[in-house]
């Protein structure tokens, strides 16, 4: 790789990294705000909140990376054109296809990153989110027990807390336990905390009173305690086993799913659609890079407008991506639509390469330019200004 190639390669990847981080950060914030109830209503710490919401980042990068590459290539080509470097390189004997080589190297790096994220990192993050969310949802002490509400955890077990205080302290705890037909236990405690260890989950009550009313006895027994552990393991361990969805499957699990998998039996069409999406994910960066360079990579003088080419590249790239989404949805019920998606992507790459090799300059049609000039002249006459030649 020569010095010019290294310069373009570094510039493209640096722009790509900046755009990727910026777009991912903005979209991640919008997604993270949806999970703010983890801290407000479910009493989770900010570490848990950030941990769960950050696991969605690989899935976001999987979609954003090709778009960020397109923006990075557009920025690099515009910079080269503004400084007249493309003109100089073309005069020195660089063909458009030769100039595309460092952009191709950068695209290979992005494609490898997307392939790794799509096959392992994104599904791994999604399954961690699902497992973590199941644990939080299953944890009665942080989800079901809401301040000021009576929560019936079992047929004859009711618990209420007055409020949650900083540091995970539960204040004003009331427990009514009638699960044993031979006795009824009522507990009132000033405050308590949650203790989890290898033996289970416990609600540790402090500074309270316990009233035990045994069947066959006239008077209840009162016990004042400083510290009392109430076993909650039966309830806090509910729902730990979660069923993995399609997005939580690794690539090799989509390629050869188990025949006894209930999800595969019920949603085999979605399995195949997701598998094709994973295969095509590394192809999108190449398609976007080729189309962007085909519109913007040919030499132009500083007097030639690039606005039409920039607009054309944006329309082509986003049109291809939207068509890909549509084909993915239709593949669920019509497997042959996957072939349409493959043909569309590789056809776009072939057309783009043909334009690059042929040095085709994308310019607006002459009829369109004449219509625009006539419209400008009419506007100038309307506002009383002489039309410029």
Short mmCIF file of C-alpha atoms in Angstrom, two decimals:
data_model
loop_
_atom_site.label_atom_id
_atom_site.label_comp_id
_atom_site.label_asym_id
_atom_site.label_seq_id
_atom_site.Cartn_x
_atom_site.Cartn_y
_atom_site.Cartn_z
CA UNK A 1 0.00 0.00 0.00
CA UNK A 2 1.53 3.28 -1.14
CA UNK A 3 1.60 6.57 0.71
CA UNK A 4 -1.47 7.89 -1.10
CA UNK A 5 -3.37 4.70 -0.36
CA UNK A 6 -2.40 4.88 3.32
CA UNK A 7 -3.46 8.52 3.49
CA UNK A 8 -6.90 7.81 1.99
CA UNK A 9 -7.25 4.61 4.05
CA UNK A 10 -6.51 6.40 7.36
CA UNK A 11 -8.74 9.35 6.50
CA UNK A 12 -11.65 7.09 5.59
CA UNK A 13 -11.39 4.91 8.70
CA UNK A 14 -10.96 7.93 10.98
CA UNK A 15 -14.08 9.54 9.51
CA UNK A 16 -15.90 6.22 9.76
CA UNK A 17 -15.04 5.84 13.45
CA UNK A 18 -16.16 9.38 14.23
CA UNK A 19 -19.47 9.03 12.39
CA UNK A 20 -20.11 5.56 13.83
CA UNK A 21 -19.55 6.68 17.42
CA UNK A 22 -21.67 9.79 16.94
CA UNK A 23 -24.64 8.05 15.32
CA UNK A 24 -24.50 5.08 17.68
CA UNK A 25 -24.33 7.38 20.70
CA UNK A 26 -27.37 9.38 19.63
CA UNK A 27 -29.46 6.31 18.86
CA UNK A 28 -28.26 4.55 22.03
CA UNK A 29 -29.44 7.46 24.16
CA UNK A 30 -32.91 7.27 22.63
CA UNK A 31 -33.00 3.53 23.31
CA UNK A 32 -31.61 3.89 26.82
CA UNK A 33 -34.32 6.36 27.82
CA UNK A 34 -36.89 3.62 27.29
CA UNK A 35 -35.26 1.57 30.05
CA UNK A 36 -35.10 4.36 32.61
CA UNK A 37 -37.82 2.57 34.60
CA UNK A 38 -35.11 0.12 35.72
CA UNK A 39 -33.87 2.85 38.03
CA UNK A 40 -37.14 4.58 38.90
CA UNK A 41 -39.75 1.87 39.39
CA UNK A 42 -37.63 -1.25 39.84
CA UNK A 43 -34.97 0.13 42.15
CA UNK A 44 -31.96 -0.89 40.07
CA UNK A 45 -28.59 0.84 40.28
CA UNK A 46 -27.14 3.01 37.53
CA UNK A 47 -24.53 0.29 36.91
CA UNK A 48 -27.30 -2.19 36.10
CA UNK A 49 -29.05 0.39 33.93
CA UNK A 50 -25.91 1.20 31.93
CA UNK A 51 -24.95 -2.46 31.69
CA UNK A 52 -28.26 -3.58 30.21
CA UNK A 53 -28.67 -0.66 27.82
CA UNK A 54 -25.07 -0.87 26.56
CA UNK A 55 -25.56 -4.48 25.47
CA UNK A 56 -27.76 -3.26 22.62
CA UNK A 57 -24.88 -1.28 21.08
CA UNK A 58 -23.55 -4.16 18.90
CA UNK A 59 -27.00 -4.59 17.34
CA UNK A 60 -27.10 -0.85 16.60
CA UNK A 61 -23.61 -0.92 15.09
CA UNK A 62 -24.69 -3.76 12.80
CA UNK A 63 -27.20 -1.43 11.11
CA UNK A 64 -25.32 1.86 11.43
CA UNK A 65 -21.85 0.72 10.26
CA UNK A 66 -22.63 0.56 6.49
CA UNK A 67 -24.32 3.97 6.63
CA UNK A 68 -21.39 5.41 8.58
CA UNK A 69 -19.02 4.01 5.93
CA UNK A 70 -21.04 5.70 3.18
CA UNK A 71 -20.85 9.04 5.02
CA UNK A 72 -17.11 8.58 5.63
CA UNK A 73 -16.40 7.82 1.95
CA UNK A 74 -18.51 10.82 0.89
CA UNK A 75 -16.60 13.07 3.28
CA UNK A 76 -13.21 11.79 2.12
CA UNK A 77 -14.06 12.17 -1.58
CA UNK A 78 -15.48 15.63 -1.01
CA UNK A 79 -12.30 16.61 0.84
CA UNK A 80 -10.13 15.27 -1.97
CA UNK A 81 -12.25 17.08 -4.55
CA UNK A 82 -12.24 20.37 -2.64
CA UNK A 83 -8.44 20.31 -2.43
CA UNK A 84 -8.27 19.33 -6.14
CA UNK A 85 -6.39 16.16 -5.15
CA UNK A 86 -8.60 13.94 -7.30
CA UNK A 87 -7.80 16.12 -10.34
CA UNK A 88 -4.06 15.90 -9.59
CA UNK A 89 -4.15 12.13 -9.09
CA UNK A 90 -6.13 11.70 -12.30
CA UNK A 91 -3.57 13.82 -14.18
CA UNK A 92 -0.78 11.68 -12.68
CA UNK A 93 -2.34 8.56 -14.22
CA UNK A 94 -4.66 7.36 -11.44
CA UNK A 95 -7.78 5.85 -12.96
CA UNK A 96 -11.01 5.96 -10.91
CA UNK A 97 -10.73 2.21 -10.35
CA UNK A 98 -7.17 2.65 -9.04
CA UNK A 99 -8.34 5.41 -6.73
CA UNK A 100 -11.03 3.10 -5.38
CA UNK A 101 -8.44 0.66 -4.01
CA UNK A 102 -7.83 2.31 -0.57
CA UNK A 103 -11.57 2.69 -0.14
CA UNK A 104 -11.91 -1.02 -0.87
CA UNK A 105 -9.36 -1.81 1.85
CA UNK A 106 -11.30 0.31 4.35
CA UNK A 107 -14.52 -1.42 3.30
CA UNK A 108 -12.93 -4.83 3.96
CA UNK A 109 -12.12 -3.75 7.53
CA UNK A 110 -15.71 -2.59 8.09
CA UNK A 111 -17.13 -5.76 6.50
CA UNK A 112 -15.02 -7.99 8.77
CA UNK A 113 -16.21 -6.02 11.80
CA UNK A 114 -19.84 -6.32 10.69
CA UNK A 115 -19.44 -10.06 10.06
CA UNK A 116 -18.07 -10.65 13.57
CA UNK A 117 -20.78 -8.52 15.17
CA UNK A 118 -23.57 -10.19 13.19
CA UNK A 119 -22.40 -13.75 13.78
CA UNK A 120 -21.47 -13.54 17.47
CA UNK A 121 -21.32 -10.18 19.27
CA UNK A 122 -24.83 -8.83 18.55
CA UNK A 123 -26.70 -12.08 19.39
CA UNK A 124 -24.53 -12.54 22.47
CA UNK A 125 -25.49 -9.07 23.68
CA UNK A 126 -29.17 -9.68 22.95
CA UNK A 127 -29.23 -12.95 24.87
CA UNK A 128 -27.46 -11.30 27.81
CA UNK A 129 -30.11 -8.57 27.78
CA UNK A 130 -32.87 -11.16 27.77
CA UNK A 131 -31.31 -13.15 30.60
CA UNK A 132 -30.62 -10.04 32.66
CA UNK A 133 -34.10 -8.70 32.06
CA UNK A 134 -35.61 -12.04 33.06
CA UNK A 135 -33.68 -12.00 36.30
CA UNK A 136 -34.81 -8.48 37.10
CA UNK A 137 -38.42 -9.22 36.19
CA UNK A 138 -38.35 -12.45 38.17
CA UNK A 139 -36.93 -10.71 41.23
CA UNK A 140 -39.98 -10.03 43.36
CA UNK A 141 -38.07 -7.77 45.72
CA UNK A 142 -37.26 -5.24 42.97
CA UNK A 143 -40.19 -5.60 40.61
CA UNK A 144 -43.42 -6.78 42.22
CA UNK A 145 -42.95 -5.07 45.58
CA UNK A 146 -44.00 -1.52 44.78
CA UNK A 147 -44.20 1.13 47.51
CA UNK A 148 -47.69 1.59 48.95
CA UNK A 149 -49.17 -1.53 47.34
CA UNK A 150 -50.17 -4.87 48.80
CA UNK A 151 -48.48 -7.58 46.73
CA UNK A 152 -49.90 -11.10 46.94
CA UNK A 153 -46.90 -13.29 46.20
CA UNK A 154 -48.66 -16.56 46.91
CA UNK A 155 -52.19 -17.64 47.62
CA UNK A 156 -51.81 -16.86 51.32
CA UNK A 157 -48.79 -14.55 51.43
CA UNK A 158 -49.12 -10.76 51.24
CA UNK A 159 -46.29 -8.21 51.55
CA UNK A 160 -46.35 -4.40 51.55
CA UNK A 161 -43.59 -1.81 51.79
CA UNK A 162 -44.08 1.87 52.54
CA UNK A 163 -41.15 3.24 50.53
CA UNK A 164 -37.75 2.57 49.06
CA UNK A 165 -34.83 4.48 50.50
CA UNK A 166 -31.31 5.04 49.11
CA UNK A 167 -28.94 2.12 49.36
CA UNK A 168 -31.62 -0.51 48.72
CA UNK A 169 -33.31 -0.05 52.11
CA UNK A 170 -37.03 -0.93 52.30
CA UNK A 171 -38.95 1.05 54.92
CA UNK A 172 -42.26 0.19 56.60
CA UNK A 173 -42.52 -3.54 55.85
CA UNK A 174 -45.68 -5.56 56.49
CA UNK A 175 -45.86 -9.35 55.97
CA UNK A 176 -48.97 -11.52 56.36
CA UNK A 177 -48.14 -15.22 56.01
CA UNK A 178 -51.00 -17.75 56.13
CA UNK A 179 -49.43 -20.52 54.05
CA UNK A 180 -49.27 -22.88 57.03
CA UNK A 181 -52.86 -23.92 57.91
CA UNK A 182 -51.80 -24.49 61.50
CA UNK A 183 -50.64 -20.92 62.14
CA UNK A 184 -50.80 -17.35 60.88
CA UNK A 185 -47.75 -15.08 61.07
CA UNK A 186 -47.90 -11.29 60.83
CA UNK A 187 -44.67 -9.29 60.76
CA UNK A 188 -44.22 -5.52 60.98
CA UNK A 189 -40.70 -4.13 60.65
CA UNK A 190 -39.32 -0.63 60.57
CA UNK A 191 -36.96 -1.35 57.71
CA UNK A 192 -35.16 -4.15 55.91
CA UNK A 193 -32.70 -5.02 53.20
CA UNK A 194 -32.30 -7.73 50.58
CA UNK A 195 -29.62 -10.36 51.06
CA UNK A 196 -28.67 -12.74 48.24
CA UNK A 197 -26.13 -15.51 48.59
CA UNK A 198 -25.56 -19.07 47.42
CA UNK A 199 -28.30 -20.31 49.76
CA UNK A 200 -31.02 -18.10 48.27
CA UNK A 201 -32.65 -14.69 48.66
CA UNK A 202 -33.74 -13.30 52.02
CA UNK A 203 -35.61 -10.24 53.20
CA UNK A 204 -33.67 -9.23 56.29
CA UNK A 205 -36.07 -7.38 58.60
CA UNK A 206 -34.85 -5.11 61.39
CA UNK A 207 -36.51 -3.50 64.44
CA UNK A 208 -39.93 -5.09 64.27
CA UNK A 209 -42.55 -7.32 65.85
CA UNK A 210 -43.77 -10.79 64.92
CA UNK A 211 -47.24 -12.04 65.82
CA UNK A 212 -47.85 -15.79 65.60
CA UNK A 213 -51.40 -17.10 65.99
CA UNK A 214 -51.46 -20.88 66.25
CA UNK A 215 -54.57 -22.95 65.60
CA UNK A 216 -56.21 -24.20 68.82
CA UNK A 217 -54.75 -21.43 70.97
CA UNK A 218 -56.72 -18.46 72.21
CA UNK A 219 -54.01 -15.83 72.41
CA UNK A 220 -51.30 -15.06 69.84
CA UNK A 221 -47.61 -15.00 70.65
CA UNK A 222 -45.72 -11.71 70.26
CA UNK A 223 -42.00 -11.54 69.56
CA UNK A 224 -39.98 -8.33 69.29
CA UNK A 225 -36.88 -8.77 67.18
CA UNK A 226 -33.86 -6.74 66.21
CA UNK A 227 -33.06 -8.79 63.13
CA UNK A 228 -35.12 -11.45 61.35
CA UNK A 229 -34.55 -13.19 57.99
CA UNK A 230 -37.60 -13.98 55.87
CA UNK A 231 -36.89 -16.55 53.12
CA UNK A 232 -37.82 -15.25 49.61
CA UNK A 233 -35.88 -17.78 47.53
CA UNK A 234 -39.05 -19.43 46.25
CA UNK A 235 -40.15 -16.20 44.60
CA UNK A 236 -36.91 -14.52 43.55
CA UNK A 237 -35.82 -17.52 41.47
CA UNK A 238 -38.87 -17.58 39.23
CA UNK A 239 -38.40 -17.42 35.50
CA UNK A 240 -34.63 -17.78 35.35
CA UNK A 241 -34.86 -20.11 32.34
CA UNK A 242 -35.60 -18.02 29.28
CA UNK A 243 -36.35 -19.16 25.74
CA UNK A 244 -33.97 -17.65 23.21
CA UNK A 245 -35.56 -15.86 20.31
CA UNK A 246 -34.26 -15.70 16.76
CA UNK A 247 -32.19 -12.54 17.24
CA UNK A 248 -30.44 -14.16 20.22
CA UNK A 249 -29.13 -17.08 18.15
CA UNK A 250 -25.52 -17.23 16.97
CA UNK A 251 -24.89 -17.66 13.26
CA UNK A 252 -24.02 -21.35 13.55
CA UNK A 253 -27.23 -21.93 15.51
CA UNK A 254 -29.22 -20.42 12.64
CA UNK A 255 -27.36 -22.51 10.06
CA UNK A 256 -28.12 -25.83 11.77
CA UNK A 257 -30.95 -25.45 14.29
CA UNK A 258 -32.13 -28.42 16.28
CA UNK A 259 -35.10 -30.20 14.76
CA UNK A 260 -36.67 -30.38 18.23
CA UNK A 261 -36.34 -26.63 18.78
CA UNK A 262 -39.89 -25.37 19.44
CA UNK A 263 -39.05 -21.87 18.20
CA UNK A 264 -37.71 -23.27 14.91
CA UNK A 265 -40.79 -25.45 14.46
CA UNK A 266 -43.10 -22.48 14.95
CA UNK A 267 -41.07 -19.77 13.16
CA UNK A 268 -38.99 -21.55 10.54
CA UNK A 269 -39.60 -18.76 8.02
CA UNK A 270 -38.18 -16.14 10.36
CA UNK A 271 -35.17 -18.39 11.00
CA UNK A 272 -34.38 -18.46 7.28
CA UNK A 273 -34.95 -14.71 6.88
CA UNK A 274 -32.63 -13.95 9.80
CA UNK A 275 -29.99 -16.32 8.40
CA UNK A 276 -29.99 -14.52 5.04
CA UNK A 277 -29.76 -11.16 6.83
CA UNK A 278 -26.67 -12.35 8.71
CA UNK A 279 -25.07 -13.56 5.47
CA UNK A 280 -25.80 -10.29 3.68
CA UNK A 281 -24.78 -7.97 6.52
CA UNK A 282 -21.07 -7.90 5.46
CA UNK A 283 -22.12 -7.35 1.82
CA UNK A 284 -23.92 -4.07 2.47
CA UNK A 285 -20.68 -2.15 3.22
CA UNK A 286 -19.30 -3.16 -0.20
CA UNK A 287 -22.53 -2.17 -1.96
CA UNK A 288 -22.66 1.19 -0.18
CA UNK A 289 -18.97 1.89 -0.82
CA UNK A 290 -19.18 1.04 -4.53
CA UNK A 291 -22.32 3.11 -5.10
CA UNK A 292 -20.98 6.10 -3.20
CA UNK A 293 -17.69 6.05 -5.08
CA UNK A 294 -19.48 5.57 -8.42
CA UNK A 295 -21.42 8.80 -7.86
CA UNK A 296 -18.63 10.89 -6.26
CA UNK A 297 -15.29 9.38 -7.24
CA UNK A 298 -14.90 10.64 -10.80
CA UNK A 299 -12.72 13.75 -11.33
CA UNK A 300 -14.53 17.10 -11.49
CA UNK A 301 -13.37 20.67 -11.61
CA UNK A 302 -14.23 23.01 -8.75
CA UNK A 303 -16.80 24.72 -11.00
CA UNK A 304 -18.78 21.54 -11.49
CA UNK A 305 -21.49 21.08 -8.87
CA UNK A 306 -21.42 17.85 -6.83
CA UNK A 307 -24.83 18.37 -5.25
CA UNK A 308 -26.67 16.19 -7.74
CA UNK A 309 -24.14 13.36 -7.31
CA UNK A 310 -24.32 13.57 -3.53
CA UNK A 311 -28.11 13.47 -3.66
CA UNK A 312 -28.02 10.58 -6.10
CA UNK A 313 -25.69 8.54 -3.89
CA UNK A 314 -27.91 9.11 -0.85
CA UNK A 315 -31.03 8.06 -2.75
CA UNK A 316 -29.31 4.97 -4.18
CA UNK A 317 -27.87 3.83 -0.84
CA UNK A 318 -30.99 4.37 1.24
CA UNK A 319 -33.20 2.96 -1.48
CA UNK A 320 -31.08 -0.19 -1.53
CA UNK A 321 -31.24 -0.48 2.26
CA UNK A 322 -35.01 0.02 2.40
CA UNK A 323 -35.50 -2.53 -0.37
CA UNK A 324 -33.34 -4.93 1.64
CA UNK A 325 -35.55 -4.48 4.69
CA UNK A 326 -38.64 -5.09 2.58
CA UNK A 327 -37.15 -8.27 1.10
CA UNK A 328 -36.25 -9.52 4.58
CA UNK A 329 -39.83 -9.11 5.74
CA UNK A 330 -41.24 -10.83 2.66
CA UNK A 331 -38.72 -13.69 2.92
CA UNK A 332 -40.51 -14.90 6.06
CA UNK A 333 -43.51 -16.02 3.99
CA UNK A 334 -41.91 -16.13 0.54
CA UNK A 335 -38.44 -17.76 0.68
CA UNK A 336 -37.75 -16.87 -2.96
CA UNK A 337 -37.52 -13.18 -1.98
CA UNK A 338 -34.12 -13.98 -0.51
CA UNK A 339 -32.86 -14.54 -4.06
CA UNK A 340 -34.22 -11.13 -5.01
CA UNK A 341 -32.27 -9.57 -2.14
CA UNK A 342 -29.05 -11.33 -3.18
CA UNK A 343 -29.56 -10.34 -6.82
CA UNK A 344 -30.31 -6.75 -5.86
CA UNK A 345 -27.19 -6.35 -3.73
CA UNK A 346 -24.73 -8.00 -6.09
CA UNK A 347 -26.40 -6.28 -9.05
CA UNK A 348 -25.87 -2.90 -7.35
CA UNK A 349 -22.21 -3.78 -6.80
CA UNK A 350 -21.82 -4.83 -10.44
CA UNK A 351 -23.44 -1.64 -11.75
CA UNK A 352 -21.31 0.47 -9.45
CA UNK A 353 -18.09 -1.24 -10.56
CA UNK A 354 -19.09 -0.80 -14.20
CA UNK A 355 -19.55 2.93 -13.59
CA UNK A 356 -16.17 3.17 -11.79
CA UNK A 357 -14.24 1.25 -14.44
CA UNK A 358 -15.90 3.19 -17.22
CA UNK A 359 -15.25 6.53 -15.52
CA UNK A 360 -18.88 7.54 -15.92
CA UNK A 361 -19.59 10.98 -14.49
CA UNK A 362 -23.03 11.29 -12.95
CA UNK A 363 -24.48 14.62 -14.02
CA UNK A 364 -28.05 15.90 -13.96
CA UNK A 365 -29.93 15.57 -17.28
CA UNK A 366 -29.74 18.60 -19.56
CA UNK A 367 -33.55 18.86 -19.65
CA UNK A 368 -33.62 19.01 -15.85
CA UNK A 369 -30.99 21.75 -15.77
CA UNK A 370 -32.91 23.76 -18.39
CA UNK A 371 -36.10 23.44 -16.36
CA UNK A 372 -34.28 24.62 -13.25
CA UNK A 373 -32.79 27.60 -15.11
CA UNK A 374 -36.21 28.57 -16.49
CA UNK A 375 -37.70 28.32 -13.03
CA UNK A 376 -34.93 30.53 -11.63
CA UNK A 377 -35.52 33.08 -14.40
CA UNK A 378 -39.26 33.21 -13.65
CA UNK A 379 -38.59 33.67 -9.96
CA UNK A 380 -36.10 36.44 -10.70
CA UNK A 381 -38.67 38.28 -12.88
CA UNK A 382 -41.34 37.75 -10.24
CA UNK A 383 -39.25 39.47 -7.59
CA UNK A 384 -38.07 42.18 -9.97
CA UNK A 385 -34.47 41.06 -10.22
CA UNK A 386 -32.64 40.64 -13.54
CA UNK A 387 -31.89 37.06 -14.34
CA UNK A 388 -28.20 36.23 -14.44
CA UNK A 389 -26.76 34.42 -17.42
#
